[in-house]
Structures are given as structure tokens and as C-alpha cells.
Coordinates of C-alpha atoms in Angstrom, one line a residue:
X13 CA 55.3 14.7 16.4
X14 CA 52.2 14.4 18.4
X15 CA 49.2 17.4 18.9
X16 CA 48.9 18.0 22.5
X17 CA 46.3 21.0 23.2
X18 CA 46.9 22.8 26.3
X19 CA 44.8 22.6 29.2
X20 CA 43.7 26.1 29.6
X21 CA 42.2 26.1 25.1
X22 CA 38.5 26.4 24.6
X23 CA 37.0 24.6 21.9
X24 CA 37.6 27.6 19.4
X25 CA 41.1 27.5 20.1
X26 CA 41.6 24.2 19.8
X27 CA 40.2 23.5 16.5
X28 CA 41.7 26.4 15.0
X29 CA 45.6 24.9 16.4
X30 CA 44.4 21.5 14.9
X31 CA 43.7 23.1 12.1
X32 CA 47.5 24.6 11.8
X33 CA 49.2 21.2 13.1
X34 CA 47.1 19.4 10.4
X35 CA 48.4 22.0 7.9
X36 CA 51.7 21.6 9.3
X37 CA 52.0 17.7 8.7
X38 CA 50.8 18.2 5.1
X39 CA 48.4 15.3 6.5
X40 CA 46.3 15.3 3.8
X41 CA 48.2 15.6 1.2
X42 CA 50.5 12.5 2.3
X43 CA 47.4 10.5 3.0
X44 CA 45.8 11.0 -0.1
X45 CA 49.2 10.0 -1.9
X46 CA 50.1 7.1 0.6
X47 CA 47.3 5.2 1.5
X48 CA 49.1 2.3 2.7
X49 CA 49.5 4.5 5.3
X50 CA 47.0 5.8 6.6
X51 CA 45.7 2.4 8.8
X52 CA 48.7 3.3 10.8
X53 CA 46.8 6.3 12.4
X54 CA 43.5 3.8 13.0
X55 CA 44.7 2.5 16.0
X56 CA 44.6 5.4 17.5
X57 CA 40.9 6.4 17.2
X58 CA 38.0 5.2 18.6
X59 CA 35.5 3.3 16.0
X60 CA 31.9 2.3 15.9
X61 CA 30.3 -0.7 14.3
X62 CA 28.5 1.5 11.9
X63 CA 27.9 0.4 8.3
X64 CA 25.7 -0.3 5.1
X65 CA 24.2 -3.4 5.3
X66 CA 25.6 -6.3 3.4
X67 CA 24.6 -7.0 -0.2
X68 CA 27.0 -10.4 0.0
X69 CA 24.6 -13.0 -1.8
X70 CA 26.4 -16.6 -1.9
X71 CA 25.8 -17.8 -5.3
X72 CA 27.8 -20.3 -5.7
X73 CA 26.5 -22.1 -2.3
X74 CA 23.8 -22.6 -3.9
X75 CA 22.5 -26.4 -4.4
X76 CA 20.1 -28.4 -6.3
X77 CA 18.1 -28.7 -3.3
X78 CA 18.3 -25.1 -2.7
X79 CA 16.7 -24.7 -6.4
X80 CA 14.4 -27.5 -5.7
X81 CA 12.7 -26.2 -2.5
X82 CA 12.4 -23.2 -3.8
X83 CA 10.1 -23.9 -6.8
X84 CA 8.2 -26.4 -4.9
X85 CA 7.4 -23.8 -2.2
X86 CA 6.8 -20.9 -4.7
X87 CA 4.4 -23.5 -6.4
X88 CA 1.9 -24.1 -3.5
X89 CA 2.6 -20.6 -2.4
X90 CA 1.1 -19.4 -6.1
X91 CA -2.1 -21.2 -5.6
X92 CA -3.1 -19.0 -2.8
X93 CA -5.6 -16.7 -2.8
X94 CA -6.8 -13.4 -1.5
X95 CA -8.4 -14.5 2.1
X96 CA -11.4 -12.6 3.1
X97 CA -10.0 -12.8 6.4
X98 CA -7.1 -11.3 5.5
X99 CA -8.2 -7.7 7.1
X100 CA -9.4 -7.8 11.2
X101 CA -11.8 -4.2 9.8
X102 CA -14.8 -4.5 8.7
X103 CA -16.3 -3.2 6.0
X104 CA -17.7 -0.1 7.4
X105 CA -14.5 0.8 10.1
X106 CA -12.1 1.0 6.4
X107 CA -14.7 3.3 4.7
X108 CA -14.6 5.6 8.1
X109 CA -10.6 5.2 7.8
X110 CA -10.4 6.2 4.1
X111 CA -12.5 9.3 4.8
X112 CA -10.7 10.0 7.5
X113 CA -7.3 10.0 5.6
X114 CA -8.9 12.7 3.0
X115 CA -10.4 14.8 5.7
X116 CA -8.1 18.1 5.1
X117 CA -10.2 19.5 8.3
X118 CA -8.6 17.5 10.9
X119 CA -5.2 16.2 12.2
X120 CA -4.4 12.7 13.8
X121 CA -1.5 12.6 16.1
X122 CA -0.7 9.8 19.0
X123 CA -0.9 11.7 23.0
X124 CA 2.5 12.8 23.6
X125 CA 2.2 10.5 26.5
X126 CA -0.4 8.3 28.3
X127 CA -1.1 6.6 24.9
X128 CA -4.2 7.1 22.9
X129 CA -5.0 9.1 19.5
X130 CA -6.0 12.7 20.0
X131 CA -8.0 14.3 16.9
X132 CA -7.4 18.3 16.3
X133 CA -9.0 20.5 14.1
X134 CA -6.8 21.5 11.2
X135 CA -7.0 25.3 12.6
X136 CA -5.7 24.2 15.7
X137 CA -3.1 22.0 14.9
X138 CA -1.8 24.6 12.6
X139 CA -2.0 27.9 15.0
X140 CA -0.4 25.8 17.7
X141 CA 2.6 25.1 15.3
X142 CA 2.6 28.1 14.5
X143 CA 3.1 29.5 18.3
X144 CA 5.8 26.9 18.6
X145 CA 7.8 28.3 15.4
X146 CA 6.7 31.9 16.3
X147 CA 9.5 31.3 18.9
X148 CA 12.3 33.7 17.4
X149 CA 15.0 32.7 20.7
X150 CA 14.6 28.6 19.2
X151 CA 13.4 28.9 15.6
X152 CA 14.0 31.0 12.3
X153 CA 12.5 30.7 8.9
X154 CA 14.8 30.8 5.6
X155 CA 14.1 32.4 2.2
X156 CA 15.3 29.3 0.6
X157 CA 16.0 25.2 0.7
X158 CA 19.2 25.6 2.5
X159 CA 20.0 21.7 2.1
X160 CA 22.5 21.9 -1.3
X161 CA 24.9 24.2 0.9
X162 CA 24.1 22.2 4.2
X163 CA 25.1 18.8 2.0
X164 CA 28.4 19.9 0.9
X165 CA 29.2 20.9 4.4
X166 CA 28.6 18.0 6.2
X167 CA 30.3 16.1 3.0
X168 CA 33.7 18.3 3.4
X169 CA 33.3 17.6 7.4
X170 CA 33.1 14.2 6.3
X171 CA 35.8 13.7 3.9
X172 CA 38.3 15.5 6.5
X173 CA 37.9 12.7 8.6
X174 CA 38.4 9.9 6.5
X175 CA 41.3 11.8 5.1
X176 CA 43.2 11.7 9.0
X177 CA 41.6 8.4 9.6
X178 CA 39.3 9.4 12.4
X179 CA 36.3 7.5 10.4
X180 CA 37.5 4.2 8.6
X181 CA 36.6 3.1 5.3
X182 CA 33.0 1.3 6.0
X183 CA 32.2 4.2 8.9
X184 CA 32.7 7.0 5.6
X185 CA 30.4 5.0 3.6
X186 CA 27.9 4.5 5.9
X187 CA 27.8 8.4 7.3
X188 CA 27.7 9.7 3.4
X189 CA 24.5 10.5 2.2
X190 CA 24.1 11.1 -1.2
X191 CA 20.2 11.4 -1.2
X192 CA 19.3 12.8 1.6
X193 CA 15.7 13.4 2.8
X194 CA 14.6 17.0 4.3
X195 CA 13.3 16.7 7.5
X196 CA 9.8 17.6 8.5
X197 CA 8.4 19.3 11.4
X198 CA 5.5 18.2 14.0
X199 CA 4.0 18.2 17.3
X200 CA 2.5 16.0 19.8
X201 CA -0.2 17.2 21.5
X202 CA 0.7 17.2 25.7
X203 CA -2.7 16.3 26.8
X204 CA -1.4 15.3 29.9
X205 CA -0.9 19.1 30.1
X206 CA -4.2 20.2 29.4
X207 CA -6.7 17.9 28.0
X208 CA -9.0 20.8 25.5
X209 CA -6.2 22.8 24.2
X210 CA -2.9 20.4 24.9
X211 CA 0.4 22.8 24.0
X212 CA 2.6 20.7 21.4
X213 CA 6.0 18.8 21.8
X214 CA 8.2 19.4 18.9
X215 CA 9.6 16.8 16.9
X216 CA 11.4 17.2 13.9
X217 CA 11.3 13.9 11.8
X218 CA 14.7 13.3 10.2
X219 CA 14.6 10.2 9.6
X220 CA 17.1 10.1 6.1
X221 CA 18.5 13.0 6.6
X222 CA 21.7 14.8 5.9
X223 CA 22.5 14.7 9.4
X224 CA 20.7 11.4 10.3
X225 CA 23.6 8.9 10.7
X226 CA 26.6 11.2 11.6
X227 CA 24.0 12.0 14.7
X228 CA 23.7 8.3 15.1
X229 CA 27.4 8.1 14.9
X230 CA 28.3 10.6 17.6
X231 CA 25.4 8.9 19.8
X232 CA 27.4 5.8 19.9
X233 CA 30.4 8.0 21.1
X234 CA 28.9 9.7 23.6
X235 CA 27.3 6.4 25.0
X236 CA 29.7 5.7 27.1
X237 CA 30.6 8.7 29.0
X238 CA 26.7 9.5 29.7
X239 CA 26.1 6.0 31.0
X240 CA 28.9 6.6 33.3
X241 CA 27.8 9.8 35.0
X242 CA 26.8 9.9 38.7
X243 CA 23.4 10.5 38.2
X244 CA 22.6 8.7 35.2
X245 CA 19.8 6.1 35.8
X246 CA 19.0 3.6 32.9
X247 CA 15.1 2.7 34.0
X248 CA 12.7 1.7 36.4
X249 CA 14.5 -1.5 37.2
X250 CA 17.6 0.4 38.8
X251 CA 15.8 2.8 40.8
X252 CA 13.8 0.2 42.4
X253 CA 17.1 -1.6 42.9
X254 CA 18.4 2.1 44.6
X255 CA 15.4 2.6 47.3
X256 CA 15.6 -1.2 48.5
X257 CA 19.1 0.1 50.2
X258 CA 17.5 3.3 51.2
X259 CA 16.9 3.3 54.9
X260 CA 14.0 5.9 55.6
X261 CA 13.9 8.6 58.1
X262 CA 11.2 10.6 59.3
X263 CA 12.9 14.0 58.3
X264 CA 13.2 12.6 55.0
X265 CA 11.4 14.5 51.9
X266 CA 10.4 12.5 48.2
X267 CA 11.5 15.1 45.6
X268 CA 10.7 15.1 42.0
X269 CA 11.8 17.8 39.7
X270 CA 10.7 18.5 35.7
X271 CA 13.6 20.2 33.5
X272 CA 10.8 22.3 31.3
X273 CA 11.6 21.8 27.3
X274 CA 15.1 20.5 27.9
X275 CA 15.8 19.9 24.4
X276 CA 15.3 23.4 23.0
X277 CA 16.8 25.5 25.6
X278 CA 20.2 24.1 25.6
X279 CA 22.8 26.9 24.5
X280 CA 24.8 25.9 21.6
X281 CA 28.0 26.7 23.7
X282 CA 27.1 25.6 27.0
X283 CA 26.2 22.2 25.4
X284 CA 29.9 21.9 23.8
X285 CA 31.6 23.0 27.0
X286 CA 29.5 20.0 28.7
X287 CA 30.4 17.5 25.9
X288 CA 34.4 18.1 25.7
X289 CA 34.4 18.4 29.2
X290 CA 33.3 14.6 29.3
X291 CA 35.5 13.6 26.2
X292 CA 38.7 15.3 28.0
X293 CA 37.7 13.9 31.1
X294 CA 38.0 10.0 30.5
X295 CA 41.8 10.7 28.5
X296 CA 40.4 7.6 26.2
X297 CA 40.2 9.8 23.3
X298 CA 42.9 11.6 21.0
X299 CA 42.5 15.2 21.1
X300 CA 42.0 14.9 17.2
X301 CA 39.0 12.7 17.2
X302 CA 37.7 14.8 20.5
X303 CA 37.5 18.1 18.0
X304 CA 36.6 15.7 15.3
X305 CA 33.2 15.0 17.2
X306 CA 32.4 18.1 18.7
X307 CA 32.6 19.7 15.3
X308 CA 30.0 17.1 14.3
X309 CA 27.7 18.0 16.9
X310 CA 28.1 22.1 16.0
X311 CA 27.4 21.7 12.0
X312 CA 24.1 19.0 13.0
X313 CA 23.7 22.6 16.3
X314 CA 23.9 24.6 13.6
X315 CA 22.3 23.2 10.8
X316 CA 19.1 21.6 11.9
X317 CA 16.5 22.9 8.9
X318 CA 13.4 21.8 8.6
X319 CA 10.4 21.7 6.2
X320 CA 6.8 23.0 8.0
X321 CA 3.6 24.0 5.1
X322 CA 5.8 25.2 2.5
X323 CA 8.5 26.8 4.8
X324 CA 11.5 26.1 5.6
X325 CA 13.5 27.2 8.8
X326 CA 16.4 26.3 11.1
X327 CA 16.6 25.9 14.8
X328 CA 19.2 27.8 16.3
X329 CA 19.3 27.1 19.8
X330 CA 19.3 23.7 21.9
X331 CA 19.1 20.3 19.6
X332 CA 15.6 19.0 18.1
X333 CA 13.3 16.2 19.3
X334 CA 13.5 13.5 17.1
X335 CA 17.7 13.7 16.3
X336 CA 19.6 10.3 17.2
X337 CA 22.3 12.0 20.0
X338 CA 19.6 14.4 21.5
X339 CA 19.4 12.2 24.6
X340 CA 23.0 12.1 24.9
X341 CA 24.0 15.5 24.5
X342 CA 21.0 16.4 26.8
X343 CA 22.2 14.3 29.2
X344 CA 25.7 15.4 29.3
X345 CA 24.5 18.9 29.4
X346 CA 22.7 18.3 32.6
X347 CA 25.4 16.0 34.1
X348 CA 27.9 18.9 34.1
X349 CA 25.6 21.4 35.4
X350 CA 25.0 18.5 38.1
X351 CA 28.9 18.5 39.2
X352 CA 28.4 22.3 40.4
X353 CA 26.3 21.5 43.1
X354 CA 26.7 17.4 44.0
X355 CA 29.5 17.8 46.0
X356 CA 28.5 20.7 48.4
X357 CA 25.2 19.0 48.9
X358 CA 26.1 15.0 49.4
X359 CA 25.0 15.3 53.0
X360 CA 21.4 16.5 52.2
X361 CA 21.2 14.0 49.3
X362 CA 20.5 11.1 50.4
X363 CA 19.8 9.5 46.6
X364 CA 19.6 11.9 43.6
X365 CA 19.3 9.9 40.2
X366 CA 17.8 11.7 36.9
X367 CA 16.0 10.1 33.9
X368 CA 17.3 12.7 31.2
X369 CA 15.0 15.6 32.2
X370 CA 12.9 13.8 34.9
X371 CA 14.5 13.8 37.9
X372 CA 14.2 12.1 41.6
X373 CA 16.1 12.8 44.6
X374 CA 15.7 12.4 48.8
X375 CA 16.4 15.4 50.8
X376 CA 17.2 15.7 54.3
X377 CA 17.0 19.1 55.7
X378 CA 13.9 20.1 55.5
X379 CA 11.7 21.8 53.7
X380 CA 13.8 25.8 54.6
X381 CA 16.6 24.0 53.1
X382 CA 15.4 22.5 50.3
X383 CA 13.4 25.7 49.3
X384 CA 17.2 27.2 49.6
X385 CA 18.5 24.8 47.4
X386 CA 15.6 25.0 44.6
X387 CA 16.6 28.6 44.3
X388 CA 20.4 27.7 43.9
X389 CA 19.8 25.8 41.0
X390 CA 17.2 27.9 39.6
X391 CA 20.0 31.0 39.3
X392 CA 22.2 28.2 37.3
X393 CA 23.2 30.7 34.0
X394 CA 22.3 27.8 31.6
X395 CA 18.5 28.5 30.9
X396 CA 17.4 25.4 32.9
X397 CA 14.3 25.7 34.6
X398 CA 12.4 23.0 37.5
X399 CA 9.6 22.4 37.9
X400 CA 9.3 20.7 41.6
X401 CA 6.9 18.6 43.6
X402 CA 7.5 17.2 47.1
X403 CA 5.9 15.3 49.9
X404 CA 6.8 13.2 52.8
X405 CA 4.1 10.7 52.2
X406 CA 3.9 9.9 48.2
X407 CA 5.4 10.9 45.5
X408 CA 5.4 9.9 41.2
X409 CA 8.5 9.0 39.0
X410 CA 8.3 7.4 35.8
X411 CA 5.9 4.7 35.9
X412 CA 6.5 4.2 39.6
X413 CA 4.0 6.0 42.6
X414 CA 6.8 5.8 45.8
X415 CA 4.9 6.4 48.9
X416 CA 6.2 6.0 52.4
X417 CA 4.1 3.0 54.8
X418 CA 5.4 1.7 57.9
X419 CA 8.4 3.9 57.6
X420 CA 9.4 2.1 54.7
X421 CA 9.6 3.4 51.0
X422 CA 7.4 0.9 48.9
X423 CA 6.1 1.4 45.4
X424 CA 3.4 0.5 43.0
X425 CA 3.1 1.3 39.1
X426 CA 1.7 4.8 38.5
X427 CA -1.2 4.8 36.2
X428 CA -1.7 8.4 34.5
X429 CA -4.9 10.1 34.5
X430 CA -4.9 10.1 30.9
X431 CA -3.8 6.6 30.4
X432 CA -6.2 5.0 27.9
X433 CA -6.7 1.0 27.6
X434 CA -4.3 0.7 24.3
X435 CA -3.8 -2.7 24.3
X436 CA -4.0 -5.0 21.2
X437 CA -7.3 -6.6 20.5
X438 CA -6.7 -10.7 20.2
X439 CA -8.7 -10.1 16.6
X440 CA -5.9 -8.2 15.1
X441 CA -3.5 -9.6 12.4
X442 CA -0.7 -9.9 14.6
X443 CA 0.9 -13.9 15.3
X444 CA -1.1 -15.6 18.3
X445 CA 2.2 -16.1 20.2
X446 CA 3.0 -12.4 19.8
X447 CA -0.8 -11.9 21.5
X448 CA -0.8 -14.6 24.5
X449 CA 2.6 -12.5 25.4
X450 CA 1.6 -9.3 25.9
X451 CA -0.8 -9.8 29.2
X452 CA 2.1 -11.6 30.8
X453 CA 4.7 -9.0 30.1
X454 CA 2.6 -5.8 31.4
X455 CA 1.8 -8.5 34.8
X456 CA 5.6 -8.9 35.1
X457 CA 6.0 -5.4 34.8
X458 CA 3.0 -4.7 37.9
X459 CA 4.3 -7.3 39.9
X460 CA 8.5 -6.2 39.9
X461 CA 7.0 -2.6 40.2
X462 CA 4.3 -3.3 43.3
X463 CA 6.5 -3.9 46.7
X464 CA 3.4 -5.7 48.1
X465 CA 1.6 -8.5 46.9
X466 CA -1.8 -6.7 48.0
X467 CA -1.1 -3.9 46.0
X468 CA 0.0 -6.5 42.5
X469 CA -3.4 -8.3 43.5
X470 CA -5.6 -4.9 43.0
X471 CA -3.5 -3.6 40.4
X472 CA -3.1 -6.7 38.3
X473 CA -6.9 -6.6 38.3
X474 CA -7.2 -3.8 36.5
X475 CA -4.9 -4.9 33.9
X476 CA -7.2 -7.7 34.1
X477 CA -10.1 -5.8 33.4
X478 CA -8.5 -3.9 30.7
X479 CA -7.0 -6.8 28.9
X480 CA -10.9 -8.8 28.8
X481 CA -12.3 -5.7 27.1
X482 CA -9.7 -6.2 24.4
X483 CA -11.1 -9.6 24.1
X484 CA -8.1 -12.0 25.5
X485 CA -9.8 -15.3 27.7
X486 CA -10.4 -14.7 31.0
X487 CA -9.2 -18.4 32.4
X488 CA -5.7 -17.6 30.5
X489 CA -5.4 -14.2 32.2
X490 CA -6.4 -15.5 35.5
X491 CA -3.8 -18.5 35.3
X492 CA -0.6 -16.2 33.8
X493 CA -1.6 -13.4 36.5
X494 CA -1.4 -15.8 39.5
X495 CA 1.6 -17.3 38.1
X496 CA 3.2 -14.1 38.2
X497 CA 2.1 -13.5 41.5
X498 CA 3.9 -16.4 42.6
X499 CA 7.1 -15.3 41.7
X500 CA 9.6 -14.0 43.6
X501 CA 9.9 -9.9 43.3
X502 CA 13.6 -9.9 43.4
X503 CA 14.1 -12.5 40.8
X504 CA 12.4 -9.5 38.7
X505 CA 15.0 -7.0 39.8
X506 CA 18.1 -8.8 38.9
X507 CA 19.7 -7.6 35.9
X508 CA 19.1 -10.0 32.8
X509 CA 22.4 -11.3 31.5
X510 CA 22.6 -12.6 27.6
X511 CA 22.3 -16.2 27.4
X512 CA 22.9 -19.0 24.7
X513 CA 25.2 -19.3 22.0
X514 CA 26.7 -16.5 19.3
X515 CA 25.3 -19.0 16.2
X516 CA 22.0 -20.2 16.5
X517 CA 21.0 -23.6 14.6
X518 CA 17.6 -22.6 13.9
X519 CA 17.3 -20.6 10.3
X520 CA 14.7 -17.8 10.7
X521 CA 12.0 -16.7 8.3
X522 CA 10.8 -13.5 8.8
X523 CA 7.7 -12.2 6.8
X524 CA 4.9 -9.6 7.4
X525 CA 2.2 -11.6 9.3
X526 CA -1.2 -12.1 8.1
X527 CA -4.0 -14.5 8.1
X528 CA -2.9 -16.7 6.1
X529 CA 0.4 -17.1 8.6
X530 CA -0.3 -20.9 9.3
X531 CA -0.6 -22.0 5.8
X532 CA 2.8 -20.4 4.9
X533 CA 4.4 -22.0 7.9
X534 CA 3.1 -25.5 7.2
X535 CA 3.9 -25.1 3.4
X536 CA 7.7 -24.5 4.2
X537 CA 7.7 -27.8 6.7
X538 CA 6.5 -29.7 3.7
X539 CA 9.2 -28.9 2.1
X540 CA 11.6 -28.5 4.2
X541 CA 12.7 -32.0 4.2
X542 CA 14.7 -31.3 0.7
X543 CA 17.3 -29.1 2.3
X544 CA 17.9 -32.0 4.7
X545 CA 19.3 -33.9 1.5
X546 CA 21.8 -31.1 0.8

């Protein structure tokens, strides 16, 4: 007997007949009793790699050499002491941090974008999270801690799965939490937005939360079907890729457009319709584990509490900054709003990719028409609101500036106005090869961003300029940043492919770093020649 939903059944519908044919089969009940069973019914569901790490410790490998090397190494490593180089502060900078920590009339919070730290008054920061939670359509406070009752629902959504075999043995373990942490609300101030009174970005840190790892769970199900949705772009590197085959025209119009607060005005429902529309779509799922995961994503919908100065409240519409399988579901969302209008318009579209809520298209048609087809999708009955800039000259997308020269599309990386030099300084604790890194990476990423070599030369200057105020050498920079300039752009553009072998021969130590890195390093090599006797 197999379930087979028909095509016409909502989601409601559906769960509640899964429900019956579940009741039907006894399915429980003869799992619980039979669970030799039960792996029969795994090959039929789709799993992840999800689990708790391993605690596997293999004593009895364990050799005289082992035992010697170790107390030869823990020996030398006893004798050290306390460097006084072992903090890159001076005295004077950690007295201004530790007074800064106990400063109850200011908040410290990184920009929401452009990098930087931006310092609010504690008034501030507290009436502007207040405006954000004052919104009674996204947010409403409790009288209580609602996470007992929240726990033992996701536990009996939980245990129903493992019971039909939708989640295997090591998926249940991993997705129960026993101890879960209540999450915790906070903004990022948009300076980008305005630079004296920035309006926050939500995020709700649940890290250790109830819902924490079923979200990351339903995130790795989702995974595929977002990644395989026509406008789905993964970064810079593919749209670059994209307008190398775009011939331009002079009719031809750069279009950006801004989906404003994405995450909190997606409807509950609308969001579910997008999501099983996708899951149905691809047939590569069993009906079971497709209710299965979309009940998942309505108790984490439904659920979402928070903890804000000595409140609690829930969200109860769209899903929260900060939750694992935000992106995805924000994604899908928008890709089946984008399959009402595609088609009709493939003839105006000449590319149209989107970056979760950022997105970048070419219109031909004209301005008339593209006005026209702004106000289409502004009447869309899913709360989704645009913000649009275009221009047939230059136009800014991600960290790309695309500008039209010689009637040719080119680009160059798009520095921010509120960009600030956040580099490293070469003094921190951080390793040396870590360091000498970093100015080559950011000129590789100028160089497969700029289409011209004129344009890497003045921008890879700046970086230049940026990185010698952090304190890096100036002959080093000047070598790595004609090296890169030497290279050839579309060896940049290529996708990487994974290289080497699935076991590597080296044996890594990982530790925190810190000044006295070297002398650890060289203290193990010493040694090391024991384990070559085992």
C-alpha cells in the first residue's frame, strides 16, 4: 500500500490524509515493536550527513612512542612562560577596552555592511529595538518563557519521524536537543542607510537553540532545489561569467532591484505554497518526507521566540535573520513568485539573475516598458516590495560597479561609501602566513573583478594604500600586486575544481595561535622523530 496525495490537496489536506494513512498502517505501533524493520523504509527517504561529532578515542593504538612523545613534549612545553609579547595591545588600549566593556551607556555593534564598528548610545540602541519589536504585523510579546511547551513540540515532531524512518538513527540524535539555548534578539545598525540615526537589521541569534539544527537540517534539503532555480546566482564569479556572453545593445537598460526586509515579510502560507511547490516539482522526494519537512519549517514559522531586556516574544510572520534555512526558504519564496512573470517577459529579459534579495537584470524595451513591468510586479499579492535603480551607462551589484564603455559591458569592484580600511594590522596575533595572505587574496579578487588592466592598476593602488597603513611592507605588496596583474583574468573566472587526494599524509595540529607559535612548532619537530620509531 503506497500514500499517493492527489494533485489538486493543499498542504492542510495533505498532512491531515498522512495523518489517517499513518493511522491506518498502525505504522507506529509496528515500528516500535519491529525494529528490524524499519531500515526497510530508509531507502526510500532522502538523508543528510548530519550528526554529533565522534567521541571514538583509539586506546588501544596507542604505543610506547605515542606515551613517549607525549611527556617529552608536555615537558618542554611546562617550562614556558607567560610572554610579554603575548598580547599585540598595549597597556593603555586594554584599560580603554575594559572600560569600554562596563560602559552600561553605550552599545558596540559591527556596520550591517561596509565593515567597521559603529558605537550607539544605550538610549538609542534600545528605542530603535524597540521600534523594530513595536512592529505588531512581524512581532508579539509573551507573558511567559514559552520554551518548555515549544521543546516538547519539536521533540514529538521529532520522534514522529524517526518512528516512520524519515530521519535515521544518527540524524535523531543529532536534531534532539535536550539543553537547548533561548535565542536572543539584536540589530545591526544600516549605516549605509543613514549614517547619524542608521535603522536596525534584525537578527535573532539562535545559535543552540531548540530549533537550531532541525533548521540546519531542512537547509540541507532545500539546497538542492534552490540552487537549481532559473535565477539563482551563487556569486560574483558567475555573474561575471553571465555578461562576458552578453552582447550589448544601445536600447539596452542596467537594472538593479532591492526586495525591502525580505526576511520578515514573507507570509507564513505563501512561503509553504513556494516550498512544496519545489519539493513536488523535482518527484525525488516521497510525499511522506515532503510533509515531513514542511511541517518542520511551520513549527521553526511558528515558533521563533526570542529573549529581548527581560521579554520574551515570538515572530509571527516571515522567518528571522540569523535561522540556518532563512536563505533557502527566502529564496524559494522569491523563485516561485519569479515563475509568474519569466515566461511572458523572456523577450525583454535579456539576463535576469538574483542574489537572494538583490537582484540584477537587462531590459530591452525601454524605459515605458520597464516602468510597466515595475508596476506588474509591485501588485504581486505576496507583500514583496522593490526598490529600483536603472541607467544605461553604470550601474552597482554586489561588489561589482557594471558600466557600459565602447559598447561593451565591463566591470570594476564597487567600493561603498562607507567602506572603512578593516584590514588586519601585520602586529596582530594572528600566524605570519595567515597575514602575507590576505593582500594577495583581496588583489586577486580586484583583478578577476576589474575587466581592464587600467582600472586593476588604480584600484589595486588603493588597496595598496590601505594595506601600508595597516603596516604590511611596501616591496612585498608591490611584487604580489604586479604578479597578480600578470595573470590572466579568465584563469580567475574558471570555476575551482577540488584537487588532491581524500587522505592526506600530513597529520595536522591545530591550536589557538599566539606569540609563542614558533616555539611550539619547533618543540613538536624535536620530538617528532619518536613517532617515526613506531
Amino acid at each position: 500500500m503506497k500514500y499517493a496525495p492527489t494533485a489538486h490537496m493543499n498542504l492542510f489536506d495533505m498532512y491531515i490524509d498522512l495523518q489517517k494513512f499513518k493511522k491506518n498502517l498502525c505504522l507506529k505501533k509496528y515500528f516500535l515493536k519491529n525494529p528490524i524493520n524499519r531500515p526497510n523504509t530508509l531507502q526510500f527517504y532522502h538523508h543528510t550527513n548530519l550528526k554529533d561529532k565522534s567521541t571514538f578515542f583509539p586506546k588501544s593504538l596507542i604505543s610506547q612512542e605515542i606515551n613517549t612523545f607525549e611527556q617529552m613534549l608536555m615537558t618542554d612545553l611546562g617550562k614556558l612562560k607567560a610572554s610579554t609579547k603575548s598580547n599585540n595591545l598595549t597597556r593603555k588600549e586594554r584599560d580603554t577596552l575594559k572600560k569600554l566593556t562596563t560602559n552600561n551607556e553605550i552599545e558596540i555593534k559591527p556596520a550591517d555592511k561596509g565593515g567597521g564598528t559603529v558605537i550607539m548610545t544605550t538610549e538609542y540602541y534600545r528605542n530603535e529595538s524597540n521600534r523594530i519589536l513595536s512592529d505588531e504585523n512581524t512581532y508579539k510579546k509573551l507573558n511567559k518563557n514559552p520554551g518548555k511547551d515549544i521543546q516538547d513540540k519539536f521533540a514529538q515532531y521529532l520522534e514522529e519521524g524517526h518512528t516512520l524512518g524519515i530521519l535515521n538513527d544518527q540524524e535523531f540524535k543529532y536534531l534532539k536537543i535536550e539543553h537547548p539555548k533561548t535565542p536572543v534578539f539584536y540589530f545591526l545598525p544600516k549605516i549605509h542607510k543613514d549614517l547619524l540615526k542608521p535603522p536596525g537589521r534584525p537578527i535573532i541569534s539562535g545559535i543552540g537553540s531548540i530549533s537550531s539544527r532541525l533548521s540546519e537540517y531542512i537547509d540541507h534539503q532545500l539546497q538542492p532545489y534552490v540552487t537549481s532555480t532559473t535565477a539563482h546566482l551563487k556569486d560574483t564569479t558567475e555573474i561575471l561569467n553571465i555578461l562576458n556572453d552578453v552582447r550589448w545593445e544601445s536600447d539596452l537598460l542596467l537594472v538593479t532591484s532591492d526586495v525591502q526586509s525580505l526576511y520578515t515579510i514573507i507570509p507564513h502560507r505563501n512561503g509553504l505554497e513556494a516550498t512544496e511547490h519545489f519539493l513536488k516539482k523535482s518527484e525525488t522526494l516521497q510525499p511522506e518526507q515532503i510533509v515531513f519537512i514542511l511541517e518542520g519549517i511551520r513549527l521553526i514559522l511558528e515558533n521563533n521566540y526570542f529573549y529581548f531586556q527581560d521579554d520574551f516574544y515570538i515572530q509571527t510572520n516571515g522567518t528571522a535573520m540569523g535561522s540556518r534555512f532563512a536563505p533557502s526558504y527566502a529564496n524559494l519564496f522569491m523563485a516561485f513568485w519569479e515563475e509568474s512573470f519569466l515566461p511572458e517577459y523572456q523577450s525583454n529579459l535579456v539576463c535576469y539573475k538574483r542574489y537572494i534579495d538583490d537582484i540584477f537584470f537587462i531590459w530591452k524595451g525601454g524605459i515605458n516598458a520597464l516602468k510597466t513591468f515595475l508596476e506588474e510586479l509591485d501588485h504581486n499579492g505576496r507583500g514583496i516590495s522593490l526598490t529600483t535603480t536603472w541607467s544605461y551607462e553604470r550601474i552597482n551589484f554586489l561588489d561589482l560597479s557594471i558600466y557600459i564603455q565602447d559598447g561593451t559591458i565591463k566591470t570594476e569592484t564597487f567600493f561603498k561609501k562607507v567602506d572603512v580600511n578593516s584590514f588586519i594590522e601585520t602586529t596582530s596575533c594572528h600566524l605570519p602566513q595567515w597575514l602575507d595572505g590576505i593582500p594577495k587574496s583581496q588583489f586577486l579578487r580586484v583583478r578577476r573583478n576589474c575587466t581592464d588592466l587600467e582600472t586593476y592598476e588604480r584600484q589595486s593602488n588603493k588597496l595598496k594604500k590601505d594595506f601600508l597603513e595597516k603596516g604590511y611592507d611596501v616591496d612585498t605588496l608591490e611584487e604580489t600586486k604586479n604578479k597578480v596583474g600578470n595573470m590572466e583574468r579568465t584563469d580567475l573566472l574558471k570555476k575551482k575544481t577540488k584537487t588532491g587526494s581524500l587522505y592526506s599524509t600530513d597529520v595536522p595540529f591545530i591550536f589557538s595561535y599566539n606569540a609563542q607559535n614558533q616555539y611550539i612548532r619547533k618543540t613538536i619537530k624535536k620530538y617528532w622523530p619518536i613517532l617515526k620509531k613506531d
